[in-house]
Tab-separated table of C-alpha atoms in Angstrom:
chain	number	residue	atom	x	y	z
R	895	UNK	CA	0.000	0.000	0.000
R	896	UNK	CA	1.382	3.388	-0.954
R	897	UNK	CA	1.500	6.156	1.335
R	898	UNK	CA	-1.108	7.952	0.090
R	899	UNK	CA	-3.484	5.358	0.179
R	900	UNK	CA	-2.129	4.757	3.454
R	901	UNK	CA	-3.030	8.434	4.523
R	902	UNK	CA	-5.988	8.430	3.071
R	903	UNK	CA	-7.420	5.174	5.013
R	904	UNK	CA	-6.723	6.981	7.946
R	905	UNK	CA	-8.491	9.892	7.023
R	906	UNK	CA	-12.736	9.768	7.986
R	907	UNK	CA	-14.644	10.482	5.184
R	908	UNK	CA	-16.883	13.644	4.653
R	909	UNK	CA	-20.579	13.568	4.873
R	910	UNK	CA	-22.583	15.945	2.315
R	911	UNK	CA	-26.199	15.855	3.068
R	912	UNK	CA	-29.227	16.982	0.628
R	913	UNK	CA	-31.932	17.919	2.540
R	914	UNK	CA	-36.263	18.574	1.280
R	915	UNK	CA	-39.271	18.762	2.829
R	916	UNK	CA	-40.799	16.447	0.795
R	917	UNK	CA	-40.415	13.695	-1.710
R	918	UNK	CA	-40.285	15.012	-4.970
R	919	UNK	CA	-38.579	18.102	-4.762
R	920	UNK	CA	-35.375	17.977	-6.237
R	921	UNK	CA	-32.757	16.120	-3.348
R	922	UNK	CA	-31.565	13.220	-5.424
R	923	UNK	CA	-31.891	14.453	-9.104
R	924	UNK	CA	-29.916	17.754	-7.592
R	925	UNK	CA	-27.181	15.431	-5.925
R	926	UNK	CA	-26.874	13.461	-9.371
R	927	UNK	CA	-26.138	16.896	-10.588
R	928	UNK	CA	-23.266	17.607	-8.719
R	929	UNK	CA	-21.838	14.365	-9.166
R	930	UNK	CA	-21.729	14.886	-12.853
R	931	UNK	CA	-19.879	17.977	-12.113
R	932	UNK	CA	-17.466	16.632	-9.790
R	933	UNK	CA	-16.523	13.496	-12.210
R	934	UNK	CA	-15.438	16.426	-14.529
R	935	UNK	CA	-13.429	17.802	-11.894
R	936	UNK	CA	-11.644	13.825	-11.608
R	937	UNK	CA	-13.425	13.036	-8.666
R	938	UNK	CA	-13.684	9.517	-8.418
R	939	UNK	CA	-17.123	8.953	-7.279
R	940	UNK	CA	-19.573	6.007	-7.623
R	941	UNK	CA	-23.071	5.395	-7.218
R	942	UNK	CA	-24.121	3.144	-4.524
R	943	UNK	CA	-27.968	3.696	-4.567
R	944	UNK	CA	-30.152	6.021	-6.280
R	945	UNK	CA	-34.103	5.824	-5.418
R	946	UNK	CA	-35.070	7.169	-8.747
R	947	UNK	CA	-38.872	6.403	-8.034
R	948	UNK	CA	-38.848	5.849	-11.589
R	949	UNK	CA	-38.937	9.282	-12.276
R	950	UNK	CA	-37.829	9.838	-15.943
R	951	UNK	CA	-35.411	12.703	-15.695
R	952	UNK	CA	-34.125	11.340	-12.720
R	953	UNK	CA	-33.155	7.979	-14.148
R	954	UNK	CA	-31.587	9.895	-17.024
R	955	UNK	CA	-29.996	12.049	-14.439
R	956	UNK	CA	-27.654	9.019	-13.364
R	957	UNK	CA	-26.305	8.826	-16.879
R	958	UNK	CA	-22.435	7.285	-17.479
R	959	UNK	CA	-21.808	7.603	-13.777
R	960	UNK	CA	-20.428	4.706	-12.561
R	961	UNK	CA	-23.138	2.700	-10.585
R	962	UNK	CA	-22.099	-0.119	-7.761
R	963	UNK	CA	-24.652	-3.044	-8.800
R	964	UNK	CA	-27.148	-3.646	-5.852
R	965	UNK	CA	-27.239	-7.132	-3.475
R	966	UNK	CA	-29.914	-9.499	-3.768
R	967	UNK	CA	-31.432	-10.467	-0.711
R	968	UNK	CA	-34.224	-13.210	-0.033
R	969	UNK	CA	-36.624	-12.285	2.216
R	970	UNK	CA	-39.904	-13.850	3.116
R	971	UNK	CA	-40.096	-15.796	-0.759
R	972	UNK	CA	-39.089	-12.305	-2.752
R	973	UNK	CA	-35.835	-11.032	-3.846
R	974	UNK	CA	-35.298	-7.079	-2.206
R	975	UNK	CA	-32.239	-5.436	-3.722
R	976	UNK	CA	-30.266	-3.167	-1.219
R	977	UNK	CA	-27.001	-1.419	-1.779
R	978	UNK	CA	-24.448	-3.453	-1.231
R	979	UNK	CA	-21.917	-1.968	0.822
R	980	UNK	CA	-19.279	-4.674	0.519
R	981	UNK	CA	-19.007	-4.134	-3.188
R	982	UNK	CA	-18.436	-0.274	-2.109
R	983	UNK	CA	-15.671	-0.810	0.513
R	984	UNK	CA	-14.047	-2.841	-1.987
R	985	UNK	CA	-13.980	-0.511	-4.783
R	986	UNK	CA	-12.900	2.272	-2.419
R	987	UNK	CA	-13.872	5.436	-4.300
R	988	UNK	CA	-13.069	8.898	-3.236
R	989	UNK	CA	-17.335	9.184	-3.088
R	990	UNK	CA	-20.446	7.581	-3.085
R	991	UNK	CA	-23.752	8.457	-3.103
R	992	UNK	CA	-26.157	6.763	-0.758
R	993	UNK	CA	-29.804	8.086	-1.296
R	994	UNK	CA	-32.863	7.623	1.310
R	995	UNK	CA	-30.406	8.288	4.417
R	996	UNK	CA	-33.277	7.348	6.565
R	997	UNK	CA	-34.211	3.872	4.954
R	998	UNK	CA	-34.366	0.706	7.187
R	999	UNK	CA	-32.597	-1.881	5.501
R	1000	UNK	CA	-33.860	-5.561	4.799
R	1001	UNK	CA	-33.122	-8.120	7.574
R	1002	UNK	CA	-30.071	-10.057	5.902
R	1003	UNK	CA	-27.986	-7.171	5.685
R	1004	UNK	CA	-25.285	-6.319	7.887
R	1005	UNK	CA	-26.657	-2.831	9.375
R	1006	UNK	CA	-30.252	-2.309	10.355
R	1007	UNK	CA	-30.608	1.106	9.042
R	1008	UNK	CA	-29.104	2.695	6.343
R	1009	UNK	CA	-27.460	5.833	8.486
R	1010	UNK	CA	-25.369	2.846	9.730
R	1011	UNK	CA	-23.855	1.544	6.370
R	1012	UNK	CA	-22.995	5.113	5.979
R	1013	UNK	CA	-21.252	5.526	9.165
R	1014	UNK	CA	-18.833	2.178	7.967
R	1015	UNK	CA	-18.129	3.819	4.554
R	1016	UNK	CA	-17.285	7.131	6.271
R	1017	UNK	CA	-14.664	5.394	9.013
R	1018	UNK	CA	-13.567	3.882	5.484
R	1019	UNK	CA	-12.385	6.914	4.506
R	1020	UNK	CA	-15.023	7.461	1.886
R	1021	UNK	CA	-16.956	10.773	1.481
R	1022	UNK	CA	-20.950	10.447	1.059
R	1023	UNK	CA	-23.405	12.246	-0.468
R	1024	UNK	CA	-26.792	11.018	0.582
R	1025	UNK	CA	-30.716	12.742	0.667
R	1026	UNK	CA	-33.102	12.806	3.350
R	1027	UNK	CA	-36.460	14.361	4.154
């Protein structure tokens, strides 16, 4: 390991919230914004879950950014997809973005609630950006 990246797993990462008062008023389709902007800028950011709702311009919001495929996880005879944060701490980017802050994840997954997948990404080193009403 260099010693940079060395550094840099010492370092906490940042937390960037994007806060609304409601659903549907902009938070994640303004965060996918800035992330195009910051790729531009050589940021090396990924996308570990977008909610898109299947809102249109939202879905074509998330364009050529890099997107972190989401876990499968069985649950009561359905597959539920959830982000997988393994895959994340892996790939190690200088971001992510982690929508729906406030989500409670499906039981299978390491963390109960999302704010606490979050919290192990940012000890990782690893800035988020993430939404919340």
């Amino acid at each position: 390991m260099s010693e940079l990246q060395l550094e840099r797993q010492q370092e906490q990462g940042k937390l960037r919230v994007y806060l609304g008062a409601a659903p549907g008023v902009g938070k994640t389709y303004h965060m996918l914004t800035d992330a195009h902007v910051s790729r531009k800028l050589d940021v090396d950011l990924v996308v570990g879950l977008i909610e898109t709702h299947k809102r249109a311009d939202t879905e074509m919001q998330v364009g050529d950014l890099e997107v972190i495929p989401e876990r499968v996880i069985p649950y009561r005879g359905v597959n539920l997809k959830e982000m997988d944060l393994d895959a994340i701490l892996t790939r190690r980017p200088d971001t992510v973005l982690v929508d729906e802050l406030a989500h409670t994840n499906v039981p299978g997954c390491r963390n109960r609630k999302r704010y606490e997948d979050v919290l192990e990404l940012l000890d990782a080193g690893i800035n988020v950006w993430t939404a919340v009403n």
